[in-house]
Amino acid sequence: MSRKSSEYKATNPLTHTQYISDGRRIDTAPCNVEEWGLRNFVLRIMEELDLNIGTDVQFNMNSNAVINKWQDVFLAEKCYTTVLGISRRKYRAFSYIHEPAKKLCYLMLEEENYRSVSWMPTFTFKVMVVCWYDDTRRVTAVDVEYDQLGFYMHCLGAHALHQAFNRRVTPLAMVFLRLYVKSGVVS
């Protein structure tokens, strides 16, 4: 069944509605949400998406912990950033993908992490967030996914050393790869 995007009137003139192969509606839209601190960011992005937060949520932190209350999510973020030497964070989101039929939103966040000590570098990190919501548009579950090893290497100030090591090792690995392919084992 073929549908046209014009069947739905977007409230945001920049919203793009499309249909994927099985007929599900997908909305994509730019947004420009930038806030200091997780609580401020969450409240602003929920406003942008016309969603709301209650008190309960299943907040999955990179498959390592599930936190069940928004208040605890904000407390945990405040605690672990302090422990990791991050004095403040600026969160940004530039666009989102929304699947209304599944009550699901995807966001790619950028967080700028400012350090507690001057000799540790500020670093920017990317995070994928998936939000599910109910019929009242209250967010019920959130999955946060990120490169945990890369994040901790940034926190320790070791990411630059790791990148330098990779720049030296990768050319050697490519030589080995080409020799391996020439051996005939890979067709």
mmCIF file of C-alpha atoms in Angstrom:
data_model
loop_
_atom_site.group_PDB
_atom_site.id
_atom_site.type_symbol
_atom_site.label_atom_id
_atom_site.label_comp_id
_atom_site.label_asym_id
_atom_site.label_seq_id
_atom_site.Cartn_x
_atom_site.Cartn_y
_atom_site.Cartn_z
ATOM 1 C CA MET A 1 0.000 0.000 0.000
ATOM 2 C CA SER A 2 1.476 3.323 -1.034
ATOM 3 C CA ARG A 3 0.893 6.446 1.047
ATOM 4 C CA LYS A 4 1.897 10.020 0.470
ATOM 5 C CA SER A 5 3.635 12.228 3.038
ATOM 6 C CA SER A 6 1.075 14.919 2.318
ATOM 7 C CA GLU A 7 -1.598 12.863 4.122
ATOM 8 C CA TYR A 8 -0.200 14.144 7.423
ATOM 9 C CA LYS A 9 0.124 17.817 8.230
ATOM 10 C CA ALA A 10 3.272 18.505 10.244
ATOM 11 C CA THR A 11 3.176 21.143 12.960
ATOM 12 C CA ASN A 12 6.837 21.922 12.358
ATOM 13 C CA PRO A 13 7.430 22.974 8.723
ATOM 14 C CA LEU A 14 10.834 21.269 8.812
ATOM 15 C CA THR A 15 9.396 17.907 9.905
ATOM 16 C CA HIS A 16 9.772 15.251 7.281
ATOM 17 C CA THR A 17 7.265 12.400 7.323
ATOM 18 C CA GLN A 18 7.990 9.272 5.361
ATOM 19 C CA TYR A 19 6.860 5.674 5.263
ATOM 20 C CA ILE A 20 9.138 2.695 5.352
ATOM 21 C CA SER A 21 8.590 -0.558 3.487
ATOM 22 C CA ASP A 22 5.987 -2.017 5.858
ATOM 23 C CA GLY A 23 3.924 1.193 5.850
ATOM 24 C CA ARG A 24 5.014 2.491 9.260
ATOM 25 C CA ARG A 25 5.123 6.255 9.597
ATOM 26 C CA ILE A 26 8.513 7.736 10.520
ATOM 27 C CA ASP A 27 8.929 11.415 11.409
ATOM 28 C CA THR A 28 12.322 13.057 11.363
ATOM 29 C CA ALA A 29 12.891 16.621 12.398
ATOM 30 C CA PRO A 30 15.703 18.951 13.278
ATOM 31 C CA CYS A 31 15.802 20.397 16.746
ATOM 32 C CA ASN A 32 18.243 22.643 18.497
ATOM 33 C CA VAL A 33 18.198 21.709 22.154
ATOM 34 C CA GLU A 34 21.236 22.680 24.191
ATOM 35 C CA GLU A 35 21.231 22.669 27.981
ATOM 36 C CA TRP A 36 23.614 22.521 30.914
ATOM 37 C CA GLY A 37 22.927 19.488 33.102
ATOM 38 C CA LEU A 38 20.948 16.325 32.495
ATOM 39 C CA ARG A 39 17.752 17.404 34.264
ATOM 40 C CA ASN A 40 17.514 20.640 32.255
ATOM 41 C CA PHE A 41 18.239 18.801 29.022
ATOM 42 C CA VAL A 42 15.652 16.068 29.656
ATOM 43 C CA LEU A 43 12.948 18.623 30.434
ATOM 44 C CA ARG A 44 13.753 20.644 27.292
ATOM 45 C CA ILE A 45 13.942 17.660 24.921
ATOM 46 C CA MET A 46 10.664 16.284 26.308
ATOM 47 C CA GLU A 47 9.063 19.650 25.567
ATOM 48 C CA GLU A 48 10.491 19.539 22.034
ATOM 49 C CA LEU A 49 9.063 16.030 21.489
ATOM 50 C CA ASP A 50 5.751 16.867 23.188
ATOM 51 C CA LEU A 51 6.397 14.153 25.796
ATOM 52 C CA ASN A 52 6.449 14.299 29.574
ATOM 53 C CA ILE A 53 8.222 12.562 32.402
ATOM 54 C CA GLY A 54 6.439 11.185 35.406
ATOM 55 C CA THR A 55 8.280 9.882 38.432
ATOM 56 C CA ASP A 56 8.819 6.283 37.274
ATOM 57 C CA VAL A 57 10.892 5.138 34.301
ATOM 58 C CA GLN A 58 12.932 2.118 33.255
ATOM 59 C CA PHE A 59 16.209 3.894 32.544
ATOM 60 C CA ASN A 60 18.760 1.443 31.099
ATOM 61 C CA MET A 61 22.326 2.744 31.361
ATOM 62 C CA ASN A 62 24.245 0.999 28.592
ATOM 63 C CA SER A 63 22.936 -2.415 29.720
ATOM 64 C CA ASN A 64 24.850 -2.040 33.009
ATOM 65 C CA ALA A 65 22.164 -0.693 35.321
ATOM 66 C CA VAL A 66 18.434 -0.075 35.242
ATOM 67 C CA ILE A 67 17.224 2.862 37.326
ATOM 68 C CA ASN A 68 13.488 3.053 38.052
ATOM 69 C CA LYS A 69 12.918 6.681 39.137
ATOM 70 C CA TRP A 70 13.791 9.893 37.297
ATOM 71 C CA GLN A 71 14.978 11.411 40.574
ATOM 72 C CA ASP A 72 17.489 8.557 40.934
ATOM 73 C CA VAL A 73 18.618 8.955 37.305
ATOM 74 C CA PHE A 74 19.505 12.603 37.961
ATOM 75 C CA LEU A 75 21.183 11.756 41.273
ATOM 76 C CA ALA A 76 23.257 8.943 39.717
ATOM 77 C CA GLU A 77 24.398 11.219 36.870
ATOM 78 C CA LYS A 78 25.437 13.924 39.343
ATOM 79 C CA CYS A 79 27.360 11.404 41.454
ATOM 80 C CA TYR A 80 29.225 9.542 38.713
ATOM 81 C CA THR A 81 30.212 12.703 36.833
ATOM 82 C CA THR A 82 31.718 14.092 40.050
ATOM 83 C CA VAL A 83 33.594 10.837 40.705
ATOM 84 C CA LEU A 84 34.918 10.833 37.118
ATOM 85 C CA GLY A 85 36.227 14.380 37.395
ATOM 86 C CA ILE A 86 33.554 16.062 35.285
ATOM 87 C CA SER A 87 32.484 19.395 36.757
ATOM 88 C CA ARG A 88 29.668 20.186 34.320
ATOM 89 C CA ARG A 89 28.108 18.912 31.110
ATOM 90 C CA LYS A 90 26.465 20.571 28.176
ATOM 91 C CA TYR A 91 24.012 18.330 26.330
ATOM 92 C CA ARG A 92 22.959 18.907 22.707
ATOM 93 C CA ALA A 93 20.491 17.264 20.338
ATOM 94 C CA PHE A 94 20.192 18.363 16.731
ATOM 95 C CA SER A 95 17.514 16.030 15.400
ATOM 96 C CA TYR A 96 15.336 13.076 16.247
ATOM 97 C CA ILE A 97 13.504 10.170 14.647
ATOM 98 C CA HIS A 98 9.984 9.422 15.830
ATOM 99 C CA GLU A 99 7.880 6.309 15.172
ATOM 100 C CA PRO A 100 4.374 7.243 16.396
ATOM 101 C CA ALA A 101 2.918 3.756 15.837
ATOM 102 C CA LYS A 102 5.535 2.256 18.157
ATOM 103 C CA LYS A 103 5.474 5.211 20.585
ATOM 104 C CA LEU A 104 9.210 5.437 20.158
ATOM 105 C CA CYS A 105 11.783 8.233 19.663
ATOM 106 C CA TYR A 106 15.482 7.990 18.807
ATOM 107 C CA LEU A 107 17.902 10.784 19.677
ATOM 108 C CA MET A 108 21.599 11.179 19.047
ATOM 109 C CA LEU A 109 23.075 13.358 21.775
ATOM 110 C CA GLU A 110 26.338 15.149 22.030
ATOM 111 C CA GLU A 111 27.641 15.874 25.491
ATOM 112 C CA GLU A 112 30.489 18.254 26.167
ATOM 113 C CA ASN A 113 32.248 17.301 29.383
ATOM 114 C CA TYR A 114 34.138 19.997 31.291
ATOM 115 C CA ARG A 115 36.729 18.755 33.765
ATOM 116 C CA SER A 116 37.115 19.458 37.482
ATOM 117 C CA VAL A 117 40.870 19.901 37.134
ATOM 118 C CA SER A 118 42.537 22.208 34.616
ATOM 119 C CA TRP A 119 45.114 19.694 33.381
ATOM 120 C CA MET A 120 42.441 17.226 32.179
ATOM 121 C CA PRO A 121 41.047 18.002 28.724
ATOM 122 C CA THR A 122 37.403 18.805 28.024
ATOM 123 C CA PHE A 123 35.923 16.160 25.761
ATOM 124 C CA THR A 124 32.860 15.713 23.589
ATOM 125 C CA PHE A 125 31.062 12.409 23.439
ATOM 126 C CA LYS A 126 28.177 10.951 21.393
ATOM 127 C CA VAL A 127 25.297 9.020 22.966
ATOM 128 C CA MET A 128 22.370 7.166 21.355
ATOM 129 C CA VAL A 129 19.094 7.400 23.297
ATOM 130 C CA VAL A 130 15.866 5.492 22.655
ATOM 131 C CA CYS A 131 12.671 6.595 24.469
ATOM 132 C CA TRP A 132 9.389 4.690 24.707
ATOM 133 C CA TYR A 133 6.198 6.367 25.892
ATOM 134 C CA ASP A 134 2.612 5.420 26.722
ATOM 135 C CA ASP A 135 -0.763 6.647 25.447
ATOM 136 C CA THR A 136 -0.555 9.738 27.680
ATOM 137 C CA ARG A 137 2.850 10.563 26.086
ATOM 138 C CA ARG A 138 4.633 9.893 29.388
ATOM 139 C CA VAL A 139 8.098 8.407 28.906
ATOM 140 C CA THR A 140 8.095 4.903 30.371
ATOM 141 C CA ALA A 141 11.490 3.556 29.297
ATOM 142 C CA VAL A 142 14.819 4.925 28.108
ATOM 143 C CA ASP A 143 17.828 3.055 26.702
ATOM 144 C CA VAL A 144 21.117 4.943 26.708
ATOM 145 C CA GLU A 145 23.880 3.405 24.588
ATOM 146 C CA TYR A 146 27.449 4.654 24.237
ATOM 147 C CA ASP A 147 31.030 3.475 23.818
ATOM 148 C CA GLN A 148 31.808 2.841 27.462
ATOM 149 C CA LEU A 149 35.517 2.060 26.988
ATOM 150 C CA GLY A 150 36.001 5.234 24.939
ATOM 151 C CA PHE A 151 34.153 7.269 27.567
ATOM 152 C CA TYR A 152 36.331 6.008 30.429
ATOM 153 C CA MET A 153 39.491 6.504 28.367
ATOM 154 C CA HIS A 154 38.420 10.136 27.901
ATOM 155 C CA CYS A 155 37.790 10.436 31.647
ATOM 156 C CA LEU A 156 41.272 9.123 32.402
ATOM 157 C CA GLY A 157 42.862 11.380 29.785
ATOM 158 C CA ALA A 158 44.126 8.285 27.953
ATOM 159 C CA HIS A 159 42.068 8.658 24.775
ATOM 160 C CA ALA A 160 44.720 10.758 22.993
ATOM 161 C CA LEU A 161 47.371 8.102 23.760
ATOM 162 C CA HIS A 162 45.050 5.392 22.472
ATOM 163 C CA GLN A 163 44.459 7.325 19.240
ATOM 164 C CA ALA A 164 48.221 7.824 18.737
ATOM 165 C CA PHE A 165 48.776 4.099 19.272
ATOM 166 C CA ASN A 166 46.029 3.244 16.762
ATOM 167 C CA ARG A 167 47.505 5.582 14.140
ATOM 168 C CA ARG A 168 50.793 3.666 14.368
ATOM 169 C CA VAL A 169 49.335 0.155 14.544
ATOM 170 C CA THR A 170 46.635 0.485 11.868
ATOM 171 C CA PRO A 171 49.079 0.771 8.902
ATOM 172 C CA LEU A 172 50.836 -2.393 10.103
ATOM 173 C CA ALA A 173 47.505 -4.164 10.448
ATOM 174 C CA MET A 174 46.599 -3.107 6.877
ATOM 175 C CA VAL A 175 49.865 -4.615 5.543
ATOM 176 C CA PHE A 176 49.017 -7.875 7.319
ATOM 177 C CA LEU A 177 45.461 -7.733 5.940
ATOM 178 C CA ARG A 178 46.675 -7.332 2.340
ATOM 179 C CA LEU A 179 49.144 -10.208 2.726
ATOM 180 C CA TYR A 180 46.432 -12.389 4.229
ATOM 181 C CA VAL A 181 44.063 -11.634 1.328
ATOM 182 C CA LYS A 182 46.851 -12.380 -1.198
ATOM 183 C CA SER A 183 47.414 -15.773 0.458
ATOM 184 C CA GLY A 184 44.098 -16.875 -1.038
ATOM 185 C CA VAL A 185 42.423 -17.716 2.256
ATOM 186 C CA VAL A 186 40.007 -14.820 1.688
ATOM 187 C CA SER A 187 38.310 -14.844 -1.711
#
